Short mmCIF file of C-alpha atoms in Angstrom, two decimals:
data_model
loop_
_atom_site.label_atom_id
_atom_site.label_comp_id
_atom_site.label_asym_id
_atom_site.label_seq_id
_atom_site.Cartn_x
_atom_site.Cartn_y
_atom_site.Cartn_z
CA UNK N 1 -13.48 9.80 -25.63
CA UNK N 2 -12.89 6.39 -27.53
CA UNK N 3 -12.19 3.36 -25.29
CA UNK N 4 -8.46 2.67 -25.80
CA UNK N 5 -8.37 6.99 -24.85
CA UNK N 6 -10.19 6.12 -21.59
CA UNK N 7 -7.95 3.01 -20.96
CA UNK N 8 -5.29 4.52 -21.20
CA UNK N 9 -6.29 7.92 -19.40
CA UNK N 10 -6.76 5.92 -16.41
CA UNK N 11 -4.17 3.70 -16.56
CA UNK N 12 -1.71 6.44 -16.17
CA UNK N 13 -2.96 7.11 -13.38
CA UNK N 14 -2.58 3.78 -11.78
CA UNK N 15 0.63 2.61 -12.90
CA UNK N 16 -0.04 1.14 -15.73
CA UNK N 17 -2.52 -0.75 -14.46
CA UNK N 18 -6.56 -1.12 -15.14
CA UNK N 19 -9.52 -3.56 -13.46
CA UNK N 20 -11.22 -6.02 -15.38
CA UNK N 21 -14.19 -3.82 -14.02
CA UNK N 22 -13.02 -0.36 -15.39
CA UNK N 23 -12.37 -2.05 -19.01
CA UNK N 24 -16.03 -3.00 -18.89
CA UNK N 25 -16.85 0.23 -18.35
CA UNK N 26 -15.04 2.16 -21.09
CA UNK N 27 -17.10 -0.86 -23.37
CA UNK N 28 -14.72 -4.05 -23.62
CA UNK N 29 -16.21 -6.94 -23.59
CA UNK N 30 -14.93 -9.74 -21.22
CA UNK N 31 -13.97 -11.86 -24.37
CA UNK N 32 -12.15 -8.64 -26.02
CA UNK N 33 -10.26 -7.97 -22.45
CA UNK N 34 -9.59 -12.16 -22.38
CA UNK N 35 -8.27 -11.40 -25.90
CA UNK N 36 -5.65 -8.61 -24.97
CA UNK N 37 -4.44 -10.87 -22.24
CA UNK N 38 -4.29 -13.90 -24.60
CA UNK N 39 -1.94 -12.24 -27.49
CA UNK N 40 0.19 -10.14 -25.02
CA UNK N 41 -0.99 -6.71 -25.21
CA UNK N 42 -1.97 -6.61 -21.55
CA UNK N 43 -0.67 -8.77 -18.79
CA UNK N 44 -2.37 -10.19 -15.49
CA UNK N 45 -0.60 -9.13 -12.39
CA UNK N 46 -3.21 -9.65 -10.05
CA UNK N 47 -7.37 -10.95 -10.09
CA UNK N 48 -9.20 -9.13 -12.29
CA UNK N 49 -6.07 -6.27 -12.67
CA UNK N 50 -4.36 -5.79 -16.22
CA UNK N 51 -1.20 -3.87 -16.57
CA UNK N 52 -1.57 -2.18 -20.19
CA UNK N 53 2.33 -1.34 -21.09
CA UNK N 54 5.43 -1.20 -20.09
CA UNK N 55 7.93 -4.58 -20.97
CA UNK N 56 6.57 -6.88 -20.87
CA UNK N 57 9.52 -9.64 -20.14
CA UNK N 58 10.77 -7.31 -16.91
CA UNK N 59 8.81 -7.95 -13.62
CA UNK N 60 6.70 -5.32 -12.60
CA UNK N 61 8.00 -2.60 -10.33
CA UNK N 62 6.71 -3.09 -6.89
CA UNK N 63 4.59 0.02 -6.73
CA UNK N 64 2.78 -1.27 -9.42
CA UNK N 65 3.00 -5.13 -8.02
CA UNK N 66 0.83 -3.36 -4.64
CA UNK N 67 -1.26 -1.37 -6.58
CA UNK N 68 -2.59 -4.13 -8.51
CA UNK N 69 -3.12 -6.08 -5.27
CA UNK N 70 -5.19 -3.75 -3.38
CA UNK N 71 -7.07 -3.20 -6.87
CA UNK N 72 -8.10 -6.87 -6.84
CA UNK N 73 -9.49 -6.74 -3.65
CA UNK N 74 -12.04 -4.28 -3.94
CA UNK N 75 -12.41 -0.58 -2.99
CA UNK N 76 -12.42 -1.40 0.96
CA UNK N 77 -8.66 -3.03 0.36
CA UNK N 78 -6.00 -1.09 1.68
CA UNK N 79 -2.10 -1.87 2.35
CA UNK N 80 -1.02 -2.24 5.75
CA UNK N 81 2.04 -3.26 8.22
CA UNK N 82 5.46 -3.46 6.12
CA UNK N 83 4.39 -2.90 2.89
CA UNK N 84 2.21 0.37 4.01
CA UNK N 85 5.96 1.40 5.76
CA UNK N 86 7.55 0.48 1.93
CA UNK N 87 4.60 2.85 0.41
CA UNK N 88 5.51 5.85 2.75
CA UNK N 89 9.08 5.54 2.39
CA UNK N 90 9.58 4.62 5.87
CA UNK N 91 12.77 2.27 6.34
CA UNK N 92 14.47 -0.35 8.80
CA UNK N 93 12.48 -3.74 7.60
CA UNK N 94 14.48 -6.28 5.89
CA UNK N 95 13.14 -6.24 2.60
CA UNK N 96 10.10 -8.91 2.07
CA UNK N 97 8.06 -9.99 -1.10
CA UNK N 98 5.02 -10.32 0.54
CA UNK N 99 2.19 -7.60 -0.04
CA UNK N 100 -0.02 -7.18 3.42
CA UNK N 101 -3.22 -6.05 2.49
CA UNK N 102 -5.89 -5.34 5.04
CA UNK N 103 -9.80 -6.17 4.46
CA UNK N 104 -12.75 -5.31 6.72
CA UNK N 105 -14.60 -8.08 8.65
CA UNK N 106 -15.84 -10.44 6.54
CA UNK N 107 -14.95 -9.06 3.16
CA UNK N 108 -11.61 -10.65 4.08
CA UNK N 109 -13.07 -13.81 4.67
CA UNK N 110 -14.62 -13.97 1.30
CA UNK N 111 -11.91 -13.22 -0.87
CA UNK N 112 -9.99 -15.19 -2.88
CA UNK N 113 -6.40 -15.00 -3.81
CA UNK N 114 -4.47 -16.94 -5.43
CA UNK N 115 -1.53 -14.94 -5.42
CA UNK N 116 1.22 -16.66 -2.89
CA UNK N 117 3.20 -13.29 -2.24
CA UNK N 118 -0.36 -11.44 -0.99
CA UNK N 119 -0.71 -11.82 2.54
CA UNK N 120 -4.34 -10.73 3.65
CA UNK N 121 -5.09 -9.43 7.01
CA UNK N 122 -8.90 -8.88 8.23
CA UNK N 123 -8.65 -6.05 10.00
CA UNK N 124 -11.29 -3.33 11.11
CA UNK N 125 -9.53 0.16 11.01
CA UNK N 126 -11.76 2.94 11.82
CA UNK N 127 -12.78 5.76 9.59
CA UNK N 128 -9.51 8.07 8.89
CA UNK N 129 -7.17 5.55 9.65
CA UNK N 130 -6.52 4.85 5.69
CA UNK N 131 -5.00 7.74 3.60
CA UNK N 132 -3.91 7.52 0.17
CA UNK N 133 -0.29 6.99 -0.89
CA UNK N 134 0.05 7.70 -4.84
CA UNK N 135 -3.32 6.96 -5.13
CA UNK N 136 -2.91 3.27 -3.33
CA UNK N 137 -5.21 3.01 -0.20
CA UNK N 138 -2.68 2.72 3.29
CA UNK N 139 -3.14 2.88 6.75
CA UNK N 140 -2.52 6.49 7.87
CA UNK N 141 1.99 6.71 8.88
CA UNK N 142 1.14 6.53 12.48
CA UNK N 143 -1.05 4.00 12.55
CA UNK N 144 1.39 1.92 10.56
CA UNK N 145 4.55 2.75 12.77
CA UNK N 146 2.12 1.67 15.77
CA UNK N 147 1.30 -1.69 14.23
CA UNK N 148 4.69 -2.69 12.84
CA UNK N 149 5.86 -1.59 16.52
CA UNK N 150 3.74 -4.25 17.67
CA UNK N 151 4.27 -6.68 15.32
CA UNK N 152 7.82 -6.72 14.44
CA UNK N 153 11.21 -7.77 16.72
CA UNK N 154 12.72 -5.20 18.69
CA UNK N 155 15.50 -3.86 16.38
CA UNK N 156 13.36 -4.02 13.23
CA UNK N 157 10.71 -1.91 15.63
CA UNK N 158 13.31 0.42 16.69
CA UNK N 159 14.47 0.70 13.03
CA UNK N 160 11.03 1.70 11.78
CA UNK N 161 10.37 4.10 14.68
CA UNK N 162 13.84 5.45 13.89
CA UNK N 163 13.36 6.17 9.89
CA UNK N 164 9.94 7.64 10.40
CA UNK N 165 10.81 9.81 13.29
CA UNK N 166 13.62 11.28 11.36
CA UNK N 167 12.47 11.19 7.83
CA UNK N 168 10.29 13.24 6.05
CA UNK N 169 6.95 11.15 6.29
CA UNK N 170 3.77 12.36 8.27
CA UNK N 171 4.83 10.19 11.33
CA UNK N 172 7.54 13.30 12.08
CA UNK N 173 6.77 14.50 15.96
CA UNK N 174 6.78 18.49 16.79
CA UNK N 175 9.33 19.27 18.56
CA UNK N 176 8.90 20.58 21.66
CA UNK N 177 12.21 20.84 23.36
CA UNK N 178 12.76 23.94 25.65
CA UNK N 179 16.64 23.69 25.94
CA UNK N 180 19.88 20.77 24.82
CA UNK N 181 19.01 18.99 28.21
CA UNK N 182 15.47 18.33 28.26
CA UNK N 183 12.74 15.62 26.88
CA UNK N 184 10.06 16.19 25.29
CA UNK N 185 6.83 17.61 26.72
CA UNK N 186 4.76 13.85 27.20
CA UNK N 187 1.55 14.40 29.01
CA UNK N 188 2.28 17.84 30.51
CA UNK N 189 5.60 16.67 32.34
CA UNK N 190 8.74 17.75 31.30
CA UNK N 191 11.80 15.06 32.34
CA UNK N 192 15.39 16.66 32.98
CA UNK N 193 18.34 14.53 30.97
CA UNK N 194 20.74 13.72 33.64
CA UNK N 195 24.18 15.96 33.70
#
């Protein structure tokens, strides 16, 4: 497989997008990938992240704007809060530019970005707690709902709670309703609905 074959073999599968790292490996040279940038053939979205097509006077599309940041961070980068929510399809936040990515102890501490509309959070999630969303590292949809719960206002907290209870995201609770006039099951008790 011939470089521009391998470029572009992964770069559909990340949006268009490749690292500065991956291009090294399929045998650019950093003055060959500074060249592409240079004459227009790829375009710098993020540190070190190239997105190889697509028009090129159109802003990226956000997916693609979120992938690139959690590529420039490094392989322990993952989305998290409102734009892990955005990722999952889970609604009710007013809509934001800012990308929250999440970074591990002190991996967070020595990044650099230079991007204003990345927001980075160091954050220790434990092991499971980040899933994949179309191949972009998130925190799992529970663990988001949780955080924005905590984070957010009331109504924007009830909003998210809302969308992911009742859309069709991961977040969605069994149901475990006996008959019209009962509650949920929650810890072994059952609570009557008042009549």
């Amino acid at each position: 497989m011939d470089r521009a074959e391998f470029v572009r073999s992964v770069a559909a599968t990340q949006d268009g997008l490749i690292t500065r790292a991956q291009a090294l490996r399929a045998g650019f040279s950093r003055h060959e990938i500074d060249h592409l940038v240079a004459v227009g053939r790829w375009r710098a979205l993020a540190r070190a992240v190239y997105l190889t097509r697509g028009p090129y006077g159109d802003p990226p599309a956000r997916r693609c704007r979120i992938r690139a940041a959690v590529l420039s961070l490094g392989p322990a980068a993952h989305a998290v809060f409102g734009t892990a929510a955005e990722l999952y399809g889970i609604a009710g936040l007013p809509r934001r530019d800012e990308i929250h990515v999440a970074l591990p102890g002190r991996a967070a501490k020595l990044a650099r970005v230079s991007d204003p509309a990345i927001v980075l959070h160091q954050i220790e999630h434990p092991l499971g707690a980040v899933a994949r969303v179309n191949g972009i590292a998130a925190t799992e949809p529970r663990l988001t709902v949780s955080e924005i719960i905590l984070r957010e206002c009331r109504y924007a907290a009830v909003a998210v709670l809302d969308s992911a209870l009742n859309g069709t995201t991961h977040t969605r609770m069994p149901s475990n309703h006996s008959s019209p006039d009962s509650r949920p099951t929650w810890c072994g008790r059952s609570t009557r609905l008042p009549r």
